[in-house]
């Protein structure tokens, strides 16, 4: 499990979200890989993949950043409502 540590607006329809690894660090990854986020939104359980925008070094330090655009139910939920 991971948690949202910080949200930073990047424009009118996008947001940079920093995730923290509750286990202390994320696994090493290569450029171009993605992370799948899941949550219950209203009465549905939704999962979506997001490209990782941070470096593998940051992942080993327990942080991953993604850029989320306000396109779809789950992305809008992440930007506006997710804790």
Short mmCIF file of C-alpha atoms in Angstrom, two decimals:
data_model
loop_
_atom_site.label_atom_id
_atom_site.label_comp_id
_atom_site.label_asym_id
_atom_site.label_seq_id
_atom_site.Cartn_x
_atom_site.Cartn_y
_atom_site.Cartn_z
CA UNK A 1 0.00 0.00 0.00
CA UNK A 2 1.01 3.58 -0.68
CA UNK A 3 -0.30 6.94 0.45
CA UNK A 4 -0.60 10.35 -1.17
CA UNK A 5 1.93 12.62 0.48
CA UNK A 6 1.48 15.78 -1.58
CA UNK A 7 -0.57 17.25 -4.44
CA UNK A 8 0.73 20.16 -6.51
CA UNK A 9 -1.29 21.78 -9.31
CA UNK A 10 0.58 21.82 -12.63
CA UNK A 11 -2.11 23.61 -14.62
CA UNK A 12 -5.85 23.98 -14.76
CA UNK A 13 -6.40 20.29 -15.53
CA UNK A 14 -3.37 18.49 -14.13
CA UNK A 15 -1.68 17.75 -10.83
CA UNK A 16 1.67 16.31 -9.70
CA UNK A 17 1.02 13.73 -7.00
CA UNK A 18 3.79 12.46 -4.71
CA UNK A 19 3.22 8.99 -3.32
CA UNK A 20 4.95 7.60 -0.22
CA UNK A 21 5.71 3.92 0.18
CA UNK A 22 4.31 2.74 3.48
CA UNK A 23 6.88 -0.09 3.40
CA UNK A 24 9.71 2.47 3.25
CA UNK A 25 10.62 2.25 -0.44
CA UNK A 26 9.27 1.32 -3.84
CA UNK A 27 10.88 -1.38 -5.99
CA UNK A 28 13.48 -0.24 -8.50
CA UNK A 29 12.01 0.55 -11.92
CA UNK A 30 13.18 1.65 -15.36
CA UNK A 31 12.12 4.74 -17.29
CA UNK A 32 8.78 4.23 -19.01
CA UNK A 33 7.29 1.94 -16.39
CA UNK A 34 4.03 2.68 -14.63
CA UNK A 35 2.29 2.18 -11.31
CA UNK A 36 -1.31 1.01 -10.90
CA UNK A 37 -3.39 2.93 -8.37
CA UNK A 38 -6.65 1.58 -6.98
CA UNK A 39 -9.36 2.95 -4.73
CA UNK A 40 -13.04 2.76 -4.00
CA UNK A 41 -14.84 5.65 -5.70
CA UNK A 42 -18.50 5.92 -4.73
CA UNK A 43 -19.77 2.34 -5.06
CA UNK A 44 -17.07 1.08 -7.46
CA UNK A 45 -13.52 -0.20 -7.01
CA UNK A 46 -11.41 1.40 -9.76
CA UNK A 47 -7.79 0.78 -10.84
CA UNK A 48 -5.81 2.84 -13.36
CA UNK A 49 -2.18 2.83 -14.54
CA UNK A 50 -0.09 6.03 -14.33
CA UNK A 51 3.37 6.66 -15.78
CA UNK A 52 6.03 7.34 -13.18
CA UNK A 53 7.42 10.88 -13.51
CA UNK A 54 10.19 10.60 -10.91
CA UNK A 55 13.57 8.88 -11.02
CA UNK A 56 14.33 5.32 -9.87
CA UNK A 57 16.60 6.83 -7.19
CA UNK A 58 13.63 8.64 -5.64
CA UNK A 59 11.67 5.37 -5.57
CA UNK A 60 14.40 3.74 -3.51
CA UNK A 61 14.04 6.67 -1.09
CA UNK A 62 10.32 5.96 -0.71
CA UNK A 63 8.83 8.53 -3.10
CA UNK A 64 7.24 8.30 -6.55
CA UNK A 65 5.69 11.16 -8.51
CA UNK A 66 2.98 10.86 -11.13
CA UNK A 67 1.29 13.51 -13.26
CA UNK A 68 -2.49 13.16 -13.34
CA UNK A 69 -4.67 14.88 -15.93
CA UNK A 70 -8.32 15.52 -15.22
CA UNK A 71 -9.61 12.93 -17.71
CA UNK A 72 -12.03 10.38 -16.35
CA UNK A 73 -13.62 9.48 -13.06
CA UNK A 74 -10.56 8.10 -11.27
CA UNK A 75 -8.17 10.88 -12.28
CA UNK A 76 -10.69 13.52 -11.23
CA UNK A 77 -11.10 11.69 -7.92
CA UNK A 78 -7.31 11.67 -7.35
CA UNK A 79 -7.04 15.42 -8.04
CA UNK A 80 -10.13 16.61 -6.17
CA UNK A 81 -11.02 14.13 -3.45
CA UNK A 82 -8.37 11.53 -2.62
CA UNK A 83 -6.83 12.08 0.81
#
